[in-house]
Short mmCIF file of C-alpha atoms and ligand atoms in Angstrom, two decimals:
data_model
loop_
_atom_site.label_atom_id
_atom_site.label_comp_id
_atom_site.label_asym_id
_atom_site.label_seq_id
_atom_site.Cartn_x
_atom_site.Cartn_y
_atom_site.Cartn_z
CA UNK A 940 147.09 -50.28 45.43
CA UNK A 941 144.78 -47.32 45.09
CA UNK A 942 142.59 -48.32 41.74
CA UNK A 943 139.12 -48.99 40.51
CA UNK A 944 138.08 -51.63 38.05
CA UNK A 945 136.47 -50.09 35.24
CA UNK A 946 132.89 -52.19 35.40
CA UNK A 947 129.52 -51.38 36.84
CA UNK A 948 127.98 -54.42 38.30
CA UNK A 949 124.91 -55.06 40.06
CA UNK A 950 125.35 -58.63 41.99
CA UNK A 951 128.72 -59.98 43.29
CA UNK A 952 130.59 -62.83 44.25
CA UNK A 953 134.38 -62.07 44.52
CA UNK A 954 137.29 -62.47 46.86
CA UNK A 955 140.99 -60.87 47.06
CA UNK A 956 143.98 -62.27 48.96
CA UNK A 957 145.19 -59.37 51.49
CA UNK A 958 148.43 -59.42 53.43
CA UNK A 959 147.91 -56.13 55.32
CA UNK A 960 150.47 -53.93 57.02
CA UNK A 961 153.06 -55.09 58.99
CA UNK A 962 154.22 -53.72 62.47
CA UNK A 963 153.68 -50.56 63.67
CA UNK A 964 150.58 -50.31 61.70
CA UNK A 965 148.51 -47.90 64.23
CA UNK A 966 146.10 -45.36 62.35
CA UNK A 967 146.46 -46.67 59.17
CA UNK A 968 143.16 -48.58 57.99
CA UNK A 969 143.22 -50.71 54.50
CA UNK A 970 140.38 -50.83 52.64
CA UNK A 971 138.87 -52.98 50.38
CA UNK A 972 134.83 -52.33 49.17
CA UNK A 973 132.31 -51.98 46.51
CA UNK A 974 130.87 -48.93 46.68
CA UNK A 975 128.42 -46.75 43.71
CA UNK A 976 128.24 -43.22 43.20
CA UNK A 977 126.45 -40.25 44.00
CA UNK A 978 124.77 -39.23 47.43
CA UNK A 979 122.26 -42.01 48.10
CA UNK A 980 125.11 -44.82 47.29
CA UNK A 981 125.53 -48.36 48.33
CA UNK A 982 128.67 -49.57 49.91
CA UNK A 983 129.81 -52.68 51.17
CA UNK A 984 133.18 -52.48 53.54
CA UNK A 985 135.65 -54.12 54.65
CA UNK A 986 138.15 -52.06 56.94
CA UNK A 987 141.54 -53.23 58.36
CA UNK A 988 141.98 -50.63 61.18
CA UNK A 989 146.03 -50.98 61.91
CA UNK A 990 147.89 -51.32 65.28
CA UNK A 991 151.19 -51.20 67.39
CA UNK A 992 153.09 -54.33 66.42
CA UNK A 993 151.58 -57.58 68.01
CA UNK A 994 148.31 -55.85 68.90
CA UNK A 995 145.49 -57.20 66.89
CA UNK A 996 143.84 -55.30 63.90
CA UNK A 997 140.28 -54.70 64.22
CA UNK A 998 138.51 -55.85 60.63
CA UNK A 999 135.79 -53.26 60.59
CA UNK A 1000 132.89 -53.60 58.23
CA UNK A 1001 129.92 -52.23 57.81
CA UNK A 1002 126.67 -51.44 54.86
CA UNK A 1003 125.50 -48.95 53.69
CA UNK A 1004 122.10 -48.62 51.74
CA UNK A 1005 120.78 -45.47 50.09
CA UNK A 1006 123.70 -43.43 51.64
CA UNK A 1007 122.80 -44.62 55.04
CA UNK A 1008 125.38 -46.52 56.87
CA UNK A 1009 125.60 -46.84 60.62
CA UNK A 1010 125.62 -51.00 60.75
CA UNK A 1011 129.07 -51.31 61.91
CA UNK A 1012 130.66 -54.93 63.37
CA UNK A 1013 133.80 -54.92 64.27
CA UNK A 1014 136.12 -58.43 65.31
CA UNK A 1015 138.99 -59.46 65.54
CA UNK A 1016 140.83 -62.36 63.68
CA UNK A 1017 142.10 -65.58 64.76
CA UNK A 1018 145.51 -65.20 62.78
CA UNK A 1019 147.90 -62.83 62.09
CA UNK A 1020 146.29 -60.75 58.91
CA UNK A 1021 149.92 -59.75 58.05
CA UNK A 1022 152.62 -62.80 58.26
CA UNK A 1023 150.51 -63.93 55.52
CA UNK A 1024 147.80 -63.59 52.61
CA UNK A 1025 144.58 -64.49 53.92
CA UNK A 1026 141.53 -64.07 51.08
CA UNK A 1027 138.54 -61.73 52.12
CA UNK A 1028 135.11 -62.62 50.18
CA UNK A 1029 132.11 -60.76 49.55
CA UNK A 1030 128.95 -61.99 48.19
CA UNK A 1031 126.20 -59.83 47.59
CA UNK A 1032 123.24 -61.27 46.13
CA UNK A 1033 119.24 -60.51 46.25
CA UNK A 1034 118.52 -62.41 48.73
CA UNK A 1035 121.55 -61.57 51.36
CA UNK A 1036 125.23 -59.96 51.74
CA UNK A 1037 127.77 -62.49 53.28
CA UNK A 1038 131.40 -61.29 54.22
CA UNK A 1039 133.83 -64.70 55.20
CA UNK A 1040 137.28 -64.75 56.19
CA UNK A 1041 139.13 -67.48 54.37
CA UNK A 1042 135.84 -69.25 53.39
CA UNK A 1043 134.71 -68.59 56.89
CA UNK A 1044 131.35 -66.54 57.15
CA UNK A 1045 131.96 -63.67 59.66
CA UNK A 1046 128.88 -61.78 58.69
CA UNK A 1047 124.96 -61.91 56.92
CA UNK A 1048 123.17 -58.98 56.26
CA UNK A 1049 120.15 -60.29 55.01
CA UNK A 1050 117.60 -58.72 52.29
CA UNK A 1051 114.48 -57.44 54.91
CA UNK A 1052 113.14 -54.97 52.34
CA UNK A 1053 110.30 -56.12 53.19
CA UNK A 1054 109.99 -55.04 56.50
CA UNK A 1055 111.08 -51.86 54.78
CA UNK A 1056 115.07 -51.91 55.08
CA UNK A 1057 116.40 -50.80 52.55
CA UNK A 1058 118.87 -53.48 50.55
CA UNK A 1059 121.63 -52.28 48.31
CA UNK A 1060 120.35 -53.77 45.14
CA UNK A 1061 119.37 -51.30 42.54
CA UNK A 1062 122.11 -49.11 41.79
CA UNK A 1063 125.80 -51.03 40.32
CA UNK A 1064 128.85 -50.98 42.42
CA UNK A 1065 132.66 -51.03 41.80
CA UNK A 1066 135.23 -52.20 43.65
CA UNK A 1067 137.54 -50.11 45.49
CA UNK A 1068 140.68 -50.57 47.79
CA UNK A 1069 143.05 -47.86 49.50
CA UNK A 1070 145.38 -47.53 52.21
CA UNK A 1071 144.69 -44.06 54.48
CA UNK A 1072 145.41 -42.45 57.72
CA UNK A 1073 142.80 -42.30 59.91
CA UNK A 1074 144.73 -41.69 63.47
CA UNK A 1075 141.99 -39.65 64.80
CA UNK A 1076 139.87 -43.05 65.25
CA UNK A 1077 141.22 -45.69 63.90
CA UNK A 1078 143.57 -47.35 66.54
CA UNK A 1079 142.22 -47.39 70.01
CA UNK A 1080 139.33 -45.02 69.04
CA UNK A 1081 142.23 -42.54 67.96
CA UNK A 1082 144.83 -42.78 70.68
CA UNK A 1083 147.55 -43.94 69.01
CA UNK A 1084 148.54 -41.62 66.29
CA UNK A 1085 149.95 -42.50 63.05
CA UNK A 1086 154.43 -43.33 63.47
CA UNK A 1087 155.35 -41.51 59.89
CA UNK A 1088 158.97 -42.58 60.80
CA UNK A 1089 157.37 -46.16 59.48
CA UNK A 1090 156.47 -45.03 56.27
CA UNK A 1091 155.85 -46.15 53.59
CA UNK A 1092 152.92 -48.39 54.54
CA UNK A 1093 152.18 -51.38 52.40
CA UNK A 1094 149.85 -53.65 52.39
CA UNK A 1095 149.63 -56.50 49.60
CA UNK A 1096 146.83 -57.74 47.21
CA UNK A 1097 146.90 -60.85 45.15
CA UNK A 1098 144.36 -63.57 43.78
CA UNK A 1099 141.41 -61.34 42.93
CA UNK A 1100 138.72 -63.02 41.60
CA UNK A 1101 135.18 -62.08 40.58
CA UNK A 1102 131.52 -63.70 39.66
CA UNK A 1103 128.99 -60.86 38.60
CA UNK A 1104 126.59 -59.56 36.43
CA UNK A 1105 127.59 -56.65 34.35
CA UNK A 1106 125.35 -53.82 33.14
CA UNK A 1107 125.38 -52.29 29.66
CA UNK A 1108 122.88 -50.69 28.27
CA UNK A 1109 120.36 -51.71 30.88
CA UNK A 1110 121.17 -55.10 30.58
CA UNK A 1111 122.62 -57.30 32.66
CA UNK A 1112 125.45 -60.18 31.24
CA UNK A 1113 122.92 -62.57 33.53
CA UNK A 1114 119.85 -62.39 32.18
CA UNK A 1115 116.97 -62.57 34.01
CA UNK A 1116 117.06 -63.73 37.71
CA UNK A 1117 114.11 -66.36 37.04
CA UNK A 1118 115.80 -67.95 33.31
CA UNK A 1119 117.10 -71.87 34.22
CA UNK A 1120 120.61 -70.95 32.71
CA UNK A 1121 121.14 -68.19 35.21
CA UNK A 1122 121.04 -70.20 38.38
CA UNK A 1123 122.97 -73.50 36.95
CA UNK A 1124 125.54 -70.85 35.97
CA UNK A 1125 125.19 -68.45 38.62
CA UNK A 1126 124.95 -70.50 41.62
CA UNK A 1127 125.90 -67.73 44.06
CA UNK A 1128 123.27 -65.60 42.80
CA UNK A 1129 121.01 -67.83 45.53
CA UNK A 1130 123.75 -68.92 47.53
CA UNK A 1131 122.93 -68.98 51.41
CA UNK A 1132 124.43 -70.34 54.46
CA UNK A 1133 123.74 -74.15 54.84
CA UNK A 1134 123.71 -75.41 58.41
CA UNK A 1135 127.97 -75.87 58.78
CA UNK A 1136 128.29 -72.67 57.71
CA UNK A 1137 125.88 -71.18 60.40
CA UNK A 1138 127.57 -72.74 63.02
CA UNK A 1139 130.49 -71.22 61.96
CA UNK A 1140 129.28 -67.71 61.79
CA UNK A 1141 127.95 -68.27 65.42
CA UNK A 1142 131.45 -69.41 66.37
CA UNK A 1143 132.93 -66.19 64.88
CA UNK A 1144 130.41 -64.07 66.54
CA UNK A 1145 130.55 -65.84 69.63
CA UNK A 1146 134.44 -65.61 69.93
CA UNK A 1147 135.74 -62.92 67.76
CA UNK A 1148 132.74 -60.32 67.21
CA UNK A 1149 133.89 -57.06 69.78
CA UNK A 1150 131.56 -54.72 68.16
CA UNK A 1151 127.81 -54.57 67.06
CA UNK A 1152 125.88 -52.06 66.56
CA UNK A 1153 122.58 -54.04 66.81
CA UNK A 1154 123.65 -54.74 70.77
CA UNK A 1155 124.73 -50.66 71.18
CA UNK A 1156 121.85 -49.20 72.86
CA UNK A 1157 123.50 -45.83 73.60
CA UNK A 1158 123.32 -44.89 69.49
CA UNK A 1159 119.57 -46.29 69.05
CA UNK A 1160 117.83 -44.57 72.05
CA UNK A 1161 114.79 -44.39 70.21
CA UNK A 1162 115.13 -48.80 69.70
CA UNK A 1163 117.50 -50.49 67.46
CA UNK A 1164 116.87 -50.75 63.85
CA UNK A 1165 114.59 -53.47 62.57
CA UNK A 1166 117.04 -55.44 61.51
CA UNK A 1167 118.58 -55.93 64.51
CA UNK A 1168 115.31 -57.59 65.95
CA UNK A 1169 115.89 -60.42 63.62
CA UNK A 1170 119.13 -61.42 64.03
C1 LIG B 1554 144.87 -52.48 69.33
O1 LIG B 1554 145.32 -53.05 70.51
C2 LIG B 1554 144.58 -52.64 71.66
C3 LIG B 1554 145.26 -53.25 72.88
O2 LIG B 1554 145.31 -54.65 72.77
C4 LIG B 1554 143.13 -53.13 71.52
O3 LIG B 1554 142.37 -52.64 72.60
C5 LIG B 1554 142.55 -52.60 70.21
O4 LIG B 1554 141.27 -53.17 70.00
C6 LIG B 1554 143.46 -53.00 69.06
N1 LIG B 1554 142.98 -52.63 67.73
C7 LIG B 1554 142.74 -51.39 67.32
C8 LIG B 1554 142.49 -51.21 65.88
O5 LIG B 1554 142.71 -50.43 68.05
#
């Protein structure tokens, strides 16, 4: 399902139910993200990088602020992502981005602009998905190449559903971020994790997180970005 929906937004709370590819999926990577335009964009990912059958995907994800990426985590899932639909959230609010799996929170990349990260929040996103080849790094770092005897590829989308504030004309369908009606409407526009839902990020991270580019000295000889020192 290659497509774009047709509205700029600037905050978002939405999720989509993803069955991804099923067995021999090596070097294929779905994609589902919210991304703007031009070269200093925002993007927010998530990546399904494919596999041999009954070896795990590797849901890749990663943000990008001001067309500066490089905050990849990487984990692996504690189901099969393709015997069935499984839904795949992002919220992105001032404050915070949170990614969960099935209302699980897997990641928070918090809003530290003031200790001068920059935080996607000025420019509007759309949402994206697509379905590539990327054999020369997807699947074991590019070792196992793309079988094009298993074409077509498929993966399936269903379920998606979407909070957020729309631009037009410079103004945005929520109003202000300080008017009364905004947050009894828009809850998740200051939604954070409460205490359960900590513990269950640490759980994730704990068991399931095999990548982190906070912990990969190697790429940050001269120190690891200040983020990283806070979380
Ligand atoms: C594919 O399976 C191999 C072997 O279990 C594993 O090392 C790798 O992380 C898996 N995922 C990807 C996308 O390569």
């Amino acid at each position: 399902m290659p497509g774009t929906l047709q509205e700029s937004v600037s905050v978002w709370k939405d999720d989509m139910q993803l069955k991804l590819v099923p067995g021999n999926s090596a070097g294929t990577v779905t994609a589902y993200y919210l991304s703007s335009k031009g070269s200093t964009w925002d993007e927010i990912d998530f990546e399904f990088l494919g596999n041999l059958s009954g070896d795990p995907y590797i849901l890749h994800t990663n943000v990008f602020s001001q067309g500066k990426g490089n905050r990849e985590q990487q984990f692996y899932l504690w189901f099969d992502p393709t015997a069935d639909f499984h839904t795949y959230s992002i919220l992105w609010n001032p404050q915070r981005i949170i990614f969960s799996v099935d209302g699980t929170p897997i990641r928070e990349f918090k809003n530290l602009e003031s200790m001068g990260v920059p935080f996607p929040k000025n420019q509007a996103m759309r949402i994206y998905s697509s379905l590539w080849n990327a054999d020369d790094w997807a699947t074991r770092g590019g070792l196992v190449k793309t079988d094009w005897s298993q074409a077509p590829f498929t993966a399936s989308y269903r379920n998606f559903n979407a909070n957020a504030c729309v631009w037009s004309n410079g103004v945005s369908s929520c109003g202000t971020n300080s008017s009364p009606s905004t947050s009894r409407t828009n809850s998740w526009l200051s939604e954070e994790l409460d205490s359960t839902s900590q513990e269950k990020l640490q759980w994730v991270r704990k068991n399931y997180m095999i990548y982190n580019y906070c912990t990969d000295a190697k790429r940050f000889p001269q120190g690891f970005p200040p983020e990283c020192k806070l979380s």
